[in-house]
PDB file of C-alpha atoms in Angstrom:
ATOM      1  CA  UNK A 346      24.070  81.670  -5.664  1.00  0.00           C
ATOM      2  CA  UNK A 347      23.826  81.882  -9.356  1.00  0.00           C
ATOM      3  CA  UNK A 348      20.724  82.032 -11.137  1.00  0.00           C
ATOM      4  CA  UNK A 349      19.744  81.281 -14.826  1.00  0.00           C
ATOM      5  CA  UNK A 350      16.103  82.094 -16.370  1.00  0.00           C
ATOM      6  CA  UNK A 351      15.484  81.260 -20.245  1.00  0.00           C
ATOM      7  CA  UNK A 352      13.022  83.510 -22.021  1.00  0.00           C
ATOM      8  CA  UNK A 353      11.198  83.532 -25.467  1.00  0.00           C
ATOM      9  CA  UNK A 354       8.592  82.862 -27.590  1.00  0.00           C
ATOM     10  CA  UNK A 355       7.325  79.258 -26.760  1.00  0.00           C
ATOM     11  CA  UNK A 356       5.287  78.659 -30.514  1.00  0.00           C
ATOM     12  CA  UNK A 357       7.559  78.929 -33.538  1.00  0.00           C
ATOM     13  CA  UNK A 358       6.485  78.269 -37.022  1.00  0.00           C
ATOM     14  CA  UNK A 359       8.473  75.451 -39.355  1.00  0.00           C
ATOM     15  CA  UNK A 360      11.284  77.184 -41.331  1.00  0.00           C
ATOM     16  CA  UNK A 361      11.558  79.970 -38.631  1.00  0.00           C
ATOM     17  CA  UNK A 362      14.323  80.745 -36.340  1.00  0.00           C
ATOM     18  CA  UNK A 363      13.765  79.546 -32.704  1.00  0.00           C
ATOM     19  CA  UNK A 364      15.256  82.405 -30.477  1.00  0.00           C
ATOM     20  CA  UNK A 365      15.813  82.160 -26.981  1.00  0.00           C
ATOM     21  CA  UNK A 366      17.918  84.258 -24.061  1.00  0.00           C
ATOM     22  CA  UNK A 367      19.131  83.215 -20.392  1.00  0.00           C
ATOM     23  CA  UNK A 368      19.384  86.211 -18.581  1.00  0.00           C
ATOM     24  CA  UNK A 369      21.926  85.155 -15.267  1.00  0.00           C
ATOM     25  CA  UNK A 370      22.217  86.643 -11.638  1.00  0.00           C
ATOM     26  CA  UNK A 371      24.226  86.674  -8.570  1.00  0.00           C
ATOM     27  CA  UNK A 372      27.568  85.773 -11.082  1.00  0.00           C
ATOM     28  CA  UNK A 373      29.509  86.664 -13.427  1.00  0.00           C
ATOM     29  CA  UNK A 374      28.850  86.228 -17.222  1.00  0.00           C
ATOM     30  CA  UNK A 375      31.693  87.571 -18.321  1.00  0.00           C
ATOM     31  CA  UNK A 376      34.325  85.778 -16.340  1.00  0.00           C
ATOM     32  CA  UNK A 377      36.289  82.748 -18.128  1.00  0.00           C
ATOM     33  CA  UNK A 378      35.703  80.393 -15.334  1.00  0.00           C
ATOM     34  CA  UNK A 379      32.263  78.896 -16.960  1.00  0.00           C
ATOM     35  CA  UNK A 380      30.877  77.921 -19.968  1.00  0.00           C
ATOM     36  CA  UNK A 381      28.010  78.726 -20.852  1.00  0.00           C
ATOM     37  CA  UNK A 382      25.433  75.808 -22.127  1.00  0.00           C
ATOM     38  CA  UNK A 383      21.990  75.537 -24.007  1.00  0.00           C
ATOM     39  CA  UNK A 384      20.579  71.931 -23.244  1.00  0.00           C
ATOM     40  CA  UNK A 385      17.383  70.625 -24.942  1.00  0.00           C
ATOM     41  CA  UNK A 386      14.750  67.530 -23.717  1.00  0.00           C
ATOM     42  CA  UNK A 387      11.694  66.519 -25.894  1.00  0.00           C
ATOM     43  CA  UNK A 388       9.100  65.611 -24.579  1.00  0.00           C
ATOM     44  CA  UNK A 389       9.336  62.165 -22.880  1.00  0.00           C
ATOM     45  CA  UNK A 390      12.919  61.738 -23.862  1.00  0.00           C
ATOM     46  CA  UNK A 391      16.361  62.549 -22.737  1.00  0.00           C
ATOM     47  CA  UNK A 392      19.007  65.166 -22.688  1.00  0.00           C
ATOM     48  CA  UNK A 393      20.865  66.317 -25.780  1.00  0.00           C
ATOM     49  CA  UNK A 394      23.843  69.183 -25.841  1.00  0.00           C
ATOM     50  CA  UNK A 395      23.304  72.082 -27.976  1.00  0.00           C
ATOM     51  CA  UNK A 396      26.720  74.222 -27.267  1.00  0.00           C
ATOM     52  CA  UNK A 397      28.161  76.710 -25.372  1.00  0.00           C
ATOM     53  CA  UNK A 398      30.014  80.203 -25.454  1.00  0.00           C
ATOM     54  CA  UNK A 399      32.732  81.328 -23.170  1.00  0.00           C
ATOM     55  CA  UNK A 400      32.741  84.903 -23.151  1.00  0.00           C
ATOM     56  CA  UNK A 401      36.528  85.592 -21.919  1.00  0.00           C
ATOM     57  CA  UNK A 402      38.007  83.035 -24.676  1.00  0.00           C
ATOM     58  CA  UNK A 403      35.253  84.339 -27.300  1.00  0.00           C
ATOM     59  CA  UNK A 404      34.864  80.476 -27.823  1.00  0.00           C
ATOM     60  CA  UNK A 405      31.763  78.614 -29.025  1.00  0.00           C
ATOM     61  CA  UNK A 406      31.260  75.408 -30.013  1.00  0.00           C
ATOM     62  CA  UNK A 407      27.783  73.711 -30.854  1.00  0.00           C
ATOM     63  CA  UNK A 408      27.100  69.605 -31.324  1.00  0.00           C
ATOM     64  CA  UNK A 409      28.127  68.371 -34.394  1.00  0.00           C
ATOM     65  CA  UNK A 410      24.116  67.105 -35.442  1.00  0.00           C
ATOM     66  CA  UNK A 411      22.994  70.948 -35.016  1.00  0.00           C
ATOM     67  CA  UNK A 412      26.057  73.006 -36.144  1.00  0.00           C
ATOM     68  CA  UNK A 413      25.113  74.294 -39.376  1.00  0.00           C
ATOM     69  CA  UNK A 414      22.040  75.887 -37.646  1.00  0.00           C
ATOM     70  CA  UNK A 415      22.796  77.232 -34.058  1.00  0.00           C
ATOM     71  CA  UNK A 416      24.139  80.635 -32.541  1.00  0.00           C
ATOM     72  CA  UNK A 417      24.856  80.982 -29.233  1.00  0.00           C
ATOM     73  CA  UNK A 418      26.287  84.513 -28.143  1.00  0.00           C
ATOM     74  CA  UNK A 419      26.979  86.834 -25.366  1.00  0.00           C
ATOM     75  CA  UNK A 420      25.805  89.770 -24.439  1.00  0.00           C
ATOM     76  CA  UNK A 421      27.337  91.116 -20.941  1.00  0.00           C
ATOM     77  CA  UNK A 422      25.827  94.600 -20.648  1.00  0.00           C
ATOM     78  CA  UNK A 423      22.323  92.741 -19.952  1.00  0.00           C
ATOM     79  CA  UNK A 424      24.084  89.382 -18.398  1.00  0.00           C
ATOM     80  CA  UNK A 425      22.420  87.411 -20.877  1.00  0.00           C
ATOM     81  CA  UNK A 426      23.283  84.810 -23.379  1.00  0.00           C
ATOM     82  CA  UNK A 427      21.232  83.686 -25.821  1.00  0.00           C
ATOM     83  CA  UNK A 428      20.368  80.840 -28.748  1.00  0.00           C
ATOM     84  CA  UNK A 429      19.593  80.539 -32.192  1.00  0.00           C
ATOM     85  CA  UNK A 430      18.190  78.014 -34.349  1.00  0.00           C
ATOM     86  CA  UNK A 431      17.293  78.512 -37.362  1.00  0.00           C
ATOM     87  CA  UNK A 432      14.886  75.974 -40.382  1.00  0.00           C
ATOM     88  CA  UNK A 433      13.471  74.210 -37.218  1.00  0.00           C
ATOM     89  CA  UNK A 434      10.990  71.624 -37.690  1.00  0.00           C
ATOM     90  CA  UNK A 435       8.685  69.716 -35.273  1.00  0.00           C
ATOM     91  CA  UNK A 436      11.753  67.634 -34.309  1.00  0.00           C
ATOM     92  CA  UNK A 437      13.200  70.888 -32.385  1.00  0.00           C
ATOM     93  CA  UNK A 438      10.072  70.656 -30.299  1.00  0.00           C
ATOM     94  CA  UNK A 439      11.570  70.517 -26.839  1.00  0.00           C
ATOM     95  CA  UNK A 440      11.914  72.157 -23.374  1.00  0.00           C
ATOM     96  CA  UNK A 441      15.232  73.643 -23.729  1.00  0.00           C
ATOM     97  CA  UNK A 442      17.571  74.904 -20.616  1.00  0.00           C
ATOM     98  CA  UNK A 443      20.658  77.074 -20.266  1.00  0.00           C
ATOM     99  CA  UNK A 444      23.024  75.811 -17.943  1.00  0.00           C
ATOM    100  CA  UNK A 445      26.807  76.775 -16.292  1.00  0.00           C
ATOM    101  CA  UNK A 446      29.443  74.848 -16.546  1.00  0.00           C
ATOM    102  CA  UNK A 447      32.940  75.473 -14.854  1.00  0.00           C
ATOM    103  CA  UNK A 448      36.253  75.404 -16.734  1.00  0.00           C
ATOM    104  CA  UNK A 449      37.453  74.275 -13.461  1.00  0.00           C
ATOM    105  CA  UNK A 450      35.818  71.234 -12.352  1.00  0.00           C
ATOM    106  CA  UNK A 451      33.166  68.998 -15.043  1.00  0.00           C
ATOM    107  CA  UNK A 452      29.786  69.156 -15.415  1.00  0.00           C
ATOM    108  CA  UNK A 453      26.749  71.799 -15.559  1.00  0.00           C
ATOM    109  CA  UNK A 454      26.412  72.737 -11.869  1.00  0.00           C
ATOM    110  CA  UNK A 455      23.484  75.309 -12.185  1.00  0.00           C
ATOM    111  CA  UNK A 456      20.316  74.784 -14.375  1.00  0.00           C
ATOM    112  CA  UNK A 457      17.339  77.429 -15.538  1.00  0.00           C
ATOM    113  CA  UNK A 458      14.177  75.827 -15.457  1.00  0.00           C
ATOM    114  CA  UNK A 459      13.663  75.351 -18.810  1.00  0.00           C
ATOM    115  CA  UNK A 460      11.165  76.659 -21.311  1.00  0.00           C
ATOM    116  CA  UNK A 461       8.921  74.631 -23.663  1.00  0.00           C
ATOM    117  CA  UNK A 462       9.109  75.353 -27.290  1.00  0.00           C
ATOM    118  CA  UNK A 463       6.877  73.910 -29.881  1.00  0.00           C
ATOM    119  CA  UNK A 464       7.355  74.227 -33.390  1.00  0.00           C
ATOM    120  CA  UNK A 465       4.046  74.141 -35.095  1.00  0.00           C
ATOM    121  CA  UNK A 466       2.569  75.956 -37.853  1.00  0.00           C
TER     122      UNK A 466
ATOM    123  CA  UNK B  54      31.515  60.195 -31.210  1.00  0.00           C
ATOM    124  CA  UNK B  55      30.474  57.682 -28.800  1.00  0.00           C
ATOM    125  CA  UNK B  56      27.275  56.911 -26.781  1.00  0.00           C
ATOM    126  CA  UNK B  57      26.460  56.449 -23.281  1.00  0.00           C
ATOM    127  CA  UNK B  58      23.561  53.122 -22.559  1.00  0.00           C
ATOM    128  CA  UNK B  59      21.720  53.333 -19.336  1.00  0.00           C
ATOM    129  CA  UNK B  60      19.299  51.070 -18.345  1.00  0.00           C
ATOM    130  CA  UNK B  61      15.642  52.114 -19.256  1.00  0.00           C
ATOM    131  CA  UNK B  62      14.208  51.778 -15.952  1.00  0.00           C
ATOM    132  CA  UNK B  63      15.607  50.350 -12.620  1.00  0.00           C
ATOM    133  CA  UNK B  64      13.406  49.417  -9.068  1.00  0.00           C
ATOM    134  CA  UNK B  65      13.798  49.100  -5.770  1.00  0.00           C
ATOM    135  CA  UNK B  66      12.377  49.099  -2.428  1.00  0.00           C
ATOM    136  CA  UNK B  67      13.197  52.126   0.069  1.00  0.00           C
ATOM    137  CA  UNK B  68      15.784  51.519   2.348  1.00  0.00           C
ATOM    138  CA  UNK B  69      17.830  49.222  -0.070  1.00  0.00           C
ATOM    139  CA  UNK B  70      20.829  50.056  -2.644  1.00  0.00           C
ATOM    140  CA  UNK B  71      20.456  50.422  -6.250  1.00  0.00           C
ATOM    141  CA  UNK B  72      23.109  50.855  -8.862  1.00  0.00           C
ATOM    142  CA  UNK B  73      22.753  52.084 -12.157  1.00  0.00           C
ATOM    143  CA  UNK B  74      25.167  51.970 -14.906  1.00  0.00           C
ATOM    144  CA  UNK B  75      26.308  53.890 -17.937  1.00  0.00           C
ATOM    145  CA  UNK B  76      28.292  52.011 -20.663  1.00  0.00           C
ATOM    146  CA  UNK B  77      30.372  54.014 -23.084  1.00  0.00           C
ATOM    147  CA  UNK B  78      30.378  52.081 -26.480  1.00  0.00           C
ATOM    148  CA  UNK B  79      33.808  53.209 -27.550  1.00  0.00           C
ATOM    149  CA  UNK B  80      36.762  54.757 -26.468  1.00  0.00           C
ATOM    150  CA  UNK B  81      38.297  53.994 -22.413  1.00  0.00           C
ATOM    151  CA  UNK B  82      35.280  55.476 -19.628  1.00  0.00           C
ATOM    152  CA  UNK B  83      38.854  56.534 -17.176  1.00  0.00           C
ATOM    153  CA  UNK B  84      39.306  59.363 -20.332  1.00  0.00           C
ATOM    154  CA  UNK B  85      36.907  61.419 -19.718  1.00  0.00           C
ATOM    155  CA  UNK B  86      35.310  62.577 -16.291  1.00  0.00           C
ATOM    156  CA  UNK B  87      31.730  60.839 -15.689  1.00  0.00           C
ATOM    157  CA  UNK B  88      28.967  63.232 -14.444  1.00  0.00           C
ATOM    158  CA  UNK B  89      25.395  61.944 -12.796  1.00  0.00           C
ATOM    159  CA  UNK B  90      22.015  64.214 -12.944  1.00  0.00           C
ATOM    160  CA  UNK B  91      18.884  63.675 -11.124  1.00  0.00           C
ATOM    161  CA  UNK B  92      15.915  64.804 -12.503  1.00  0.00           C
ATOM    162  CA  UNK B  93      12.581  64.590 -10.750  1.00  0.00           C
ATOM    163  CA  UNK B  94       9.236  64.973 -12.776  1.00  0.00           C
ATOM    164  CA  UNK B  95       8.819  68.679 -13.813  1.00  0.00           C
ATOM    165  CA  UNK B  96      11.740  69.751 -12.910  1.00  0.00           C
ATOM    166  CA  UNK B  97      15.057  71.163 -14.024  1.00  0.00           C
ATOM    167  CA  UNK B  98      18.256  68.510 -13.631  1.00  0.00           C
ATOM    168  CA  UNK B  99      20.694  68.736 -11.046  1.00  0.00           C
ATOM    169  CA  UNK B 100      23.511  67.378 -10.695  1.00  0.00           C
ATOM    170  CA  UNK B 101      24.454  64.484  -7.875  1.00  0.00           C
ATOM    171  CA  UNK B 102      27.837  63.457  -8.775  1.00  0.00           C
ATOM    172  CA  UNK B 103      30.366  65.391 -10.827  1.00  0.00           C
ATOM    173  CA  UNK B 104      34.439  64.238 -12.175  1.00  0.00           C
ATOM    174  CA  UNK B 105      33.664  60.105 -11.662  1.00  0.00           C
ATOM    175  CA  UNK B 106      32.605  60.292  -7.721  1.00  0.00           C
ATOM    176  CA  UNK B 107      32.764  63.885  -6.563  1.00  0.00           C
ATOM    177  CA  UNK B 108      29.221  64.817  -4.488  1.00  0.00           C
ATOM    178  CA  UNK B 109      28.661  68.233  -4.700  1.00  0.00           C
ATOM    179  CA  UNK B 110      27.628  70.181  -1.179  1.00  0.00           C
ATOM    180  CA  UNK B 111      24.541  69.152  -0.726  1.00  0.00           C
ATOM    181  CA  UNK B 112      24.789  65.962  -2.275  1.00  0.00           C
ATOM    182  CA  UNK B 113      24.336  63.184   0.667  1.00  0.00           C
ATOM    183  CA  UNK B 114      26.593  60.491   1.061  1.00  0.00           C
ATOM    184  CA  UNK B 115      24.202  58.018   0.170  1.00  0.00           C
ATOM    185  CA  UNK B 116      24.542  58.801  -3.342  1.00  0.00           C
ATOM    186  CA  UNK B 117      28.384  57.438  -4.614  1.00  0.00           C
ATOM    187  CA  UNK B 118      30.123  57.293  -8.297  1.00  0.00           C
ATOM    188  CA  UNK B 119      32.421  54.487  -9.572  1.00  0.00           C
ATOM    189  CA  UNK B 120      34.270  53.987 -12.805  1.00  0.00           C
ATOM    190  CA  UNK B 121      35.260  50.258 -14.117  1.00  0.00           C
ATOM    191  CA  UNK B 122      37.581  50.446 -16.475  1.00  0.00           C
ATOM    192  CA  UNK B 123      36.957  46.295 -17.201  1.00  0.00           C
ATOM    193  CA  UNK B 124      33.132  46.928 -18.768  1.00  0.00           C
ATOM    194  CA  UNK B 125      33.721  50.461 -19.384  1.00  0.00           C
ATOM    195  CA  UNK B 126      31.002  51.819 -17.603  1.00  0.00           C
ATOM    196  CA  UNK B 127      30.750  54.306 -14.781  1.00  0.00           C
ATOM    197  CA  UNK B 128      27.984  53.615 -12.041  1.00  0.00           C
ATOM    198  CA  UNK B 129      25.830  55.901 -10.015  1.00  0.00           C
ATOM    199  CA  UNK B 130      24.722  53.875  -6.437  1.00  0.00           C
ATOM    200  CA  UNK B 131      22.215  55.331  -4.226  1.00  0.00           C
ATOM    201  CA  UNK B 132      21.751  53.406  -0.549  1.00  0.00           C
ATOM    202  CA  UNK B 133      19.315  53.737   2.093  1.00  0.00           C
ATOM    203  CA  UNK B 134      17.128  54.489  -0.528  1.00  0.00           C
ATOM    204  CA  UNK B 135      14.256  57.063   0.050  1.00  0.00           C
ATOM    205  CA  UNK B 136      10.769  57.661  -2.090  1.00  0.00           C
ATOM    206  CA  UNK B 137      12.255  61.039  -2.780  1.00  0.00           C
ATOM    207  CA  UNK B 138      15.390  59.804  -4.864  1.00  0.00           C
ATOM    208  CA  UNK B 139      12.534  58.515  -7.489  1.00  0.00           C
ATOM    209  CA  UNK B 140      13.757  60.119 -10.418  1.00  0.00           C
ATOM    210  CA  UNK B 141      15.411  60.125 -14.080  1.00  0.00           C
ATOM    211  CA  UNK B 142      18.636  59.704 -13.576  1.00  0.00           C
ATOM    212  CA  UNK B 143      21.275  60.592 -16.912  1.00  0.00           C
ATOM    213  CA  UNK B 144      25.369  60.515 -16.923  1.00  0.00           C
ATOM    214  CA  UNK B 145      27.022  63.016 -18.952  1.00  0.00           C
ATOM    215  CA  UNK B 146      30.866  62.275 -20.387  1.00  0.00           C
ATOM    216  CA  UNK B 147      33.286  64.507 -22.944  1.00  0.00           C
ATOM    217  CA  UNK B 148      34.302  63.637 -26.342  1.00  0.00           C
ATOM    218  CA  UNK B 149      36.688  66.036 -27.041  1.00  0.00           C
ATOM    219  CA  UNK B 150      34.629  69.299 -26.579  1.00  0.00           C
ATOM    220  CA  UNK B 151      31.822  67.578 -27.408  1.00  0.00           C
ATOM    221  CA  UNK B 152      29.266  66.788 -24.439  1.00  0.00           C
ATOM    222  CA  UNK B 153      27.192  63.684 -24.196  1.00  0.00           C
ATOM    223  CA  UNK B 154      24.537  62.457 -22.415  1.00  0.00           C
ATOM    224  CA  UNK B 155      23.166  58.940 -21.701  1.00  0.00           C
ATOM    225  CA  UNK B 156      19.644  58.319 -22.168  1.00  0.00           C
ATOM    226  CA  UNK B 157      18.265  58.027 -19.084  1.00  0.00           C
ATOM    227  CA  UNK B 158      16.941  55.800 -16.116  1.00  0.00           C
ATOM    228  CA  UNK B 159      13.855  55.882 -14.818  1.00  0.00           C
ATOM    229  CA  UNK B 160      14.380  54.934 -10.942  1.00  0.00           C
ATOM    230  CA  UNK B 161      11.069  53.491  -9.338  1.00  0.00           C
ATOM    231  CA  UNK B 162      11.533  53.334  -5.089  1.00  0.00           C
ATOM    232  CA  UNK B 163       8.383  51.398  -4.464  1.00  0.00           C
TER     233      UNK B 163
END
């Protein structure tokens, strides 16, 4: 059973770069079956896409509303993936989750648990 | 890029069926596989229905997806319902590679 666990700082300053890293186990990062996904919920509100990375394709792609400020890449020696964001502002305040996604069948079938990040000075 | 409305908030009583939709505003809902997500307060989401009406293992039966091609929504229905399915419920389509979520619905079993 595959496991995801998002770590980083959770207090960024505005105009920094938010970084964050989903370390997974019991899988394979590295295989092209999955996709995978940073997800990101203010508080009180919904769900919104960030992007993801598949490692075998070397493919990324990020939601058009954030492009021209996230990262995602790969990094299989340590099974992790991880996020950038860079000139955040209080509106990036959010818990954010990495999350699989086959290439097979739809949909994110395994979650992390999320991390709160606030962006305050 | 289109958007996915969900109710705000939907009730019921336990033991009863509720359904909740999710209306895509443009483009045909049969394009693009529908996914459903519970998620319960603190907690991370998990999915409950995945490619229109797939359950994944674990899923129970009582929980069922439908598409309608004539409003253009997709539905989640949940029946027998139990004070443990109160939840947020979101569906989550594809535009392109693009991945979108619908806002949300609050389901009250009370």
């Amino acid at each position: 059973q595959v496991q995801l666990q998002e770590s980083g700082p959770g207090l960024v300053k505005p105009s920094q770069t938010l970084s964050l890293t989903c370390t997974v186990s019991g899988g394979s990062i590295s295989s092209g079956d999955y996709y995978w996904n940073w997800i990101r919920q203010p508080p009180g509100k919904g769900l919104e896409w960030i992007g993801y990375i598949n490692y075998y394709s070397d493919n990324t792609y990020y939601n058009p509303s954030l492009r021209s400020r996230v990262t995602v890449s790969v990094d299989t020696s340590k099974k992790q993936f991880s996020l950038k964001l860079t000139s955040v502002t209080a509106a990036d305040t959010a818990v954010y989750y990495c999350a699989r996604e086959s290439t097979v069948t739809t949909g994110f079938d395994s979650w992390g648990q999320g991390t709160l990040v606030t962006v305050s000075s | 890029n289109f958007m996915l409305t969900q109710p705000h908030s939907v009730s019921e009583s336990p033991g009863k069926t509720v359904t909740i939709s999710c209306t895509r505003s443009s483009g045909s809902i049969d394009s693009n596989y529908v996914q459903w997500y519970r998620q319960r307060p603190g907690s991370s989401p998990t999915i409950v229905i995945y490619e229109d009406y797939q359950r994944p293992s674990g899923v129970p039966d009582r929980f069922s997806g439908s598409i309608d091609s004539s409003s253009n929504s997709a539905s989640l229905t949940i029946s027998g319902l139990k004070t443990e399915d109160e939840a947020d419920y979101y569906c989550q389509s594809y535009d392109d590679a693009d991945r979108v979520f619908g806002g949300g619905t609050k389901l009250t079993v009370l």
